């Protein structure tokens, strides 16, 4: 069973630009040379890849910090919990063939084996901490390279199942909280910047998901013709600062020119969260998002951002189910349990 | 020899030879009269009809049904799902992938990032592993378990082995 979130998890409220950047993520896609990609592989092939990973010392169970989870043996709720924690993808949770994931105790490292590619190595960190996340992912990559030969071509770089990931096979991303840009109706600036800079803009749960509560995942799309370090420097040096600056400017406009409006919607959100008896998932995240900007701008003095972050996770269906004993369906029982959990955490 | 239009004696540009009941009939028309008779001009609907009528030569058919020789994925299936079948698909479908990758990657066409460290003797080890794996299967089939255990130990000794199966 998936346990409670570690206190050192990436979902803390720290790091540079923590008020706008929730978390940083670096993901590497790799495939084993000479083995068909996961979609075309047979189950023995997939098992072989799992076996290769498990023979690497750090994944063989000797490292107390790393936990290995076989997905076939895991229940639906636990798989959903891992998705909600951004440790595995929906696609990986729903697959039915041999696959597994290694997760570090602090959940800052996860390695999916047999997702779309044989390996998806991911590191997470709170706030804007891409350099640290990249350092960690590079160390894990080196561990793999000393044991496994990856599919690589001098021209195309690391060969991936989807040809748009070819080259470095790396994805830098940040989860941004942009409520002020929504209120001032300037989200178009983010979309334009994303278009100009070849960035992908996704919702809270990554690919294919909608933005809920004005949380946006921004990531690079270019992975070929440039080095990992160049991509990182561009992302850290210009992309993220530009987007953060847009939101900061919108927040200052709200504070200076629309202070009453800002206070009104933050307090309304806080009041609803403190008194609601039935709370749906989308409404909960939307209200927590408003409370978060209120806390970041000092409109309210409590709760701590870490409490809000934990609630953002715990109000989601699988976590709510694990904590309250409800089903994962949205019904009166789960709506009531969610409202009660929020009241209790904020009260 | 330059023909005149059968209708108006202008220089003919559309020529047709019909054979009906063993008799040959030649038609020569200027562009205007040809249009009036329902013949299209070059590059127009007639050319398209012509193109459609051309039987697809075996070479073109072969190109259209290109599959990866390693994993068997067809280009049609790749176009449908957007996902390749194996590393060798990059070679098999190179001409199809080049424009696709260039479009997705801002025109880039060559890797310039991290290169994995050359693993000395890696290919040799892979060959050796394949041989040992085959011998292992033979030993198991012949119920020679002591020998199978020896082969398994040798495989493990190669590091990063490809025993297959679950641990």
Short mmCIF file of N, CA, C and O in Angstrom, two decimals, chain A residues 242-287:
data_model
loop_
_atom_site.label_atom_id
_atom_site.label_comp_id
_atom_site.label_asym_id
_atom_site.label_seq_id
_atom_site.Cartn_x
_atom_site.Cartn_y
_atom_site.Cartn_z
N UNK A 242 10.79 34.68 -17.21
CA UNK A 242 9.84 35.50 -17.97
C UNK A 242 8.40 35.22 -17.53
O UNK A 242 7.62 36.14 -17.29
N UNK A 243 8.06 33.94 -17.38
CA UNK A 243 6.70 33.57 -16.98
C UNK A 243 6.43 33.99 -15.53
O UNK A 243 5.36 34.48 -15.20
N UNK A 244 7.44 33.81 -14.68
CA UNK A 244 7.30 34.20 -13.28
C UNK A 244 7.09 35.72 -13.19
O UNK A 244 6.26 36.21 -12.44
N UNK A 245 7.82 36.44 -14.03
CA UNK A 245 7.71 37.90 -14.03
C UNK A 245 6.31 38.35 -14.46
O UNK A 245 5.76 39.30 -13.90
N UNK A 246 5.73 37.67 -15.45
CA UNK A 246 4.35 38.00 -15.88
C UNK A 246 3.40 37.87 -14.70
O UNK A 246 2.57 38.73 -14.45
N UNK A 247 3.51 36.75 -13.98
CA UNK A 247 2.60 36.50 -12.86
C UNK A 247 2.84 37.50 -11.74
O UNK A 247 1.90 38.03 -11.15
N UNK A 248 4.13 37.80 -11.48
CA UNK A 248 4.46 38.74 -10.41
C UNK A 248 3.89 40.12 -10.72
O UNK A 248 3.35 40.80 -9.85
N UNK A 249 4.00 40.50 -11.96
CA UNK A 249 3.47 41.81 -12.37
C UNK A 249 1.95 41.83 -12.20
O UNK A 249 1.38 42.79 -11.67
N UNK A 250 1.29 40.75 -12.63
CA UNK A 250 -0.17 40.68 -12.48
C UNK A 250 -0.57 40.70 -11.00
O UNK A 250 -1.56 41.33 -10.63
N UNK A 251 0.23 40.07 -10.15
CA UNK A 251 -0.05 40.07 -8.71
C UNK A 251 0.09 41.49 -8.14
O UNK A 251 -0.70 41.90 -7.30
N UNK A 252 1.12 42.22 -8.61
CA UNK A 252 1.30 43.58 -8.08
C UNK A 252 0.16 44.48 -8.56
O UNK A 252 -0.29 45.35 -7.82
N UNK A 253 -0.33 44.26 -9.79
CA UNK A 253 -1.48 45.04 -10.28
C UNK A 253 -2.69 44.76 -9.39
O UNK A 253 -3.41 45.69 -8.99
N UNK A 254 -2.89 43.48 -9.07
CA UNK A 254 -4.02 43.11 -8.21
C UNK A 254 -3.91 43.78 -6.84
O UNK A 254 -4.88 44.31 -6.32
N UNK A 255 -2.70 43.76 -6.29
CA UNK A 255 -2.51 44.32 -4.95
C UNK A 255 -2.69 45.84 -4.93
O UNK A 255 -3.24 46.39 -3.99
N UNK A 256 -2.20 46.48 -5.98
CA UNK A 256 -2.23 47.95 -5.99
C UNK A 256 -3.56 48.51 -6.49
O UNK A 256 -4.06 49.50 -5.97
N UNK A 257 -4.12 47.89 -7.51
CA UNK A 257 -5.30 48.50 -8.14
C UNK A 257 -6.60 47.75 -7.88
O UNK A 257 -7.67 48.30 -8.08
N UNK A 258 -6.50 46.49 -7.52
CA UNK A 258 -7.74 45.71 -7.32
C UNK A 258 -7.69 44.99 -5.98
O UNK A 258 -8.07 43.82 -5.88
N UNK A 259 -7.17 45.69 -4.97
CA UNK A 259 -6.95 45.07 -3.67
C UNK A 259 -8.25 44.49 -3.10
O UNK A 259 -8.27 43.38 -2.59
N UNK A 260 -9.34 45.27 -3.18
CA UNK A 260 -10.60 44.82 -2.59
C UNK A 260 -11.11 43.55 -3.29
O UNK A 260 -11.61 42.63 -2.64
N UNK A 261 -10.96 43.54 -4.60
CA UNK A 261 -11.39 42.37 -5.38
C UNK A 261 -10.57 41.13 -4.98
O UNK A 261 -11.10 40.05 -4.77
N UNK A 262 -9.25 41.34 -4.84
CA UNK A 262 -8.36 40.25 -4.42
C UNK A 262 -8.78 39.72 -3.05
O UNK A 262 -8.94 38.51 -2.85
N UNK A 263 -8.96 40.66 -2.10
CA UNK A 263 -9.33 40.25 -0.74
C UNK A 263 -10.67 39.53 -0.73
O UNK A 263 -10.86 38.54 -0.04
N UNK A 264 -11.59 40.04 -1.54
CA UNK A 264 -12.93 39.44 -1.60
C UNK A 264 -12.86 37.98 -2.04
O UNK A 264 -13.41 37.10 -1.38
N UNK A 265 -12.17 37.72 -3.14
CA UNK A 265 -12.22 36.32 -3.60
C UNK A 265 -11.37 35.38 -2.76
O UNK A 265 -11.67 34.20 -2.62
N UNK A 266 -10.32 35.90 -2.12
CA UNK A 266 -9.52 35.04 -1.23
C UNK A 266 -10.36 34.68 0.01
O UNK A 266 -10.45 33.51 0.41
N UNK A 267 -11.00 35.69 0.62
CA UNK A 267 -11.79 35.43 1.83
C UNK A 267 -13.02 34.58 1.54
O UNK A 267 -13.42 33.75 2.35
N UNK A 268 -13.62 34.82 0.36
CA UNK A 268 -14.77 33.98 -0.01
C UNK A 268 -14.33 32.50 -0.12
O UNK A 268 -15.01 31.60 0.34
N UNK A 269 -13.17 32.31 -0.76
CA UNK A 269 -12.65 30.94 -0.92
C UNK A 269 -12.38 30.33 0.45
O UNK A 269 -12.77 29.18 0.73
N UNK A 270 -11.72 31.11 1.30
CA UNK A 270 -11.38 30.63 2.65
C UNK A 270 -12.65 30.28 3.42
O UNK A 270 -12.74 29.21 4.05
N UNK A 271 -13.62 31.17 3.33
CA UNK A 271 -14.89 30.96 4.04
C UNK A 271 -15.60 29.71 3.56
O UNK A 271 -16.10 28.91 4.37
N UNK A 272 -15.63 29.51 2.26
CA UNK A 272 -16.29 28.31 1.71
C UNK A 272 -15.58 27.04 2.16
O UNK A 272 -16.20 26.06 2.56
N UNK A 273 -14.24 27.09 2.09
CA UNK A 273 -13.47 25.90 2.50
C UNK A 273 -13.71 25.58 3.98
O UNK A 273 -13.73 24.41 4.38
N UNK A 274 -13.90 26.62 4.79
CA UNK A 274 -14.10 26.41 6.23
C UNK A 274 -15.52 25.97 6.59
O UNK A 274 -15.74 25.45 7.67
N UNK A 275 -16.46 26.20 5.65
CA UNK A 275 -17.84 25.89 6.05
C UNK A 275 -18.58 24.93 5.12
O UNK A 275 -19.68 24.48 5.47
N UNK A 276 -18.00 24.61 3.97
CA UNK A 276 -18.73 23.73 3.03
C UNK A 276 -18.96 22.36 3.65
O UNK A 276 -18.13 21.86 4.42
N UNK A 277 -20.09 21.76 3.31
CA UNK A 277 -20.41 20.41 3.79
C UNK A 277 -20.27 19.37 2.68
O UNK A 277 -20.15 18.18 2.94
N UNK A 278 -20.34 19.84 1.44
CA UNK A 278 -20.12 18.97 0.29
C UNK A 278 -19.13 19.69 -0.62
O UNK A 278 -19.35 20.84 -0.99
N UNK A 279 -18.05 19.00 -0.97
CA UNK A 279 -17.01 19.66 -1.76
C UNK A 279 -16.54 18.75 -2.90
O UNK A 279 -16.00 17.67 -2.65
N UNK A 280 -16.76 19.19 -4.14
CA UNK A 280 -16.30 18.43 -5.31
C UNK A 280 -14.81 18.66 -5.53
O UNK A 280 -14.25 19.63 -5.03
N UNK A 281 -14.21 17.77 -6.30
CA UNK A 281 -12.76 17.86 -6.51
C UNK A 281 -12.35 19.15 -7.21
O UNK A 281 -11.43 19.84 -6.77
N UNK A 282 -13.05 19.51 -8.29
CA UNK A 282 -12.66 20.71 -9.04
C UNK A 282 -12.85 21.97 -8.19
O UNK A 282 -12.01 22.87 -8.20
N UNK A 283 -13.96 22.00 -7.46
CA UNK A 283 -14.23 23.19 -6.62
C UNK A 283 -13.16 23.29 -5.52
O UNK A 283 -12.66 24.38 -5.23
N UNK A 284 -12.81 22.16 -4.93
CA UNK A 284 -11.81 22.17 -3.86
C UNK A 284 -10.48 22.72 -4.36
O UNK A 284 -9.87 23.58 -3.72
N UNK A 285 -10.05 22.26 -5.52
CA UNK A 285 -8.75 22.72 -6.04
C UNK A 285 -8.81 24.20 -6.41
O UNK A 285 -7.88 24.97 -6.14
N UNK A 286 -9.95 24.61 -6.98
CA UNK A 286 -10.10 26.02 -7.35
C UNK A 286 -10.04 26.93 -6.11
O UNK A 286 -9.36 27.95 -6.09
N UNK A 287 -10.73 26.51 -5.05
CA UNK A 287 -10.74 27.32 -3.83
C UNK A 287 -9.38 27.31 -3.15
O UNK A 287 -8.91 28.33 -2.64
#
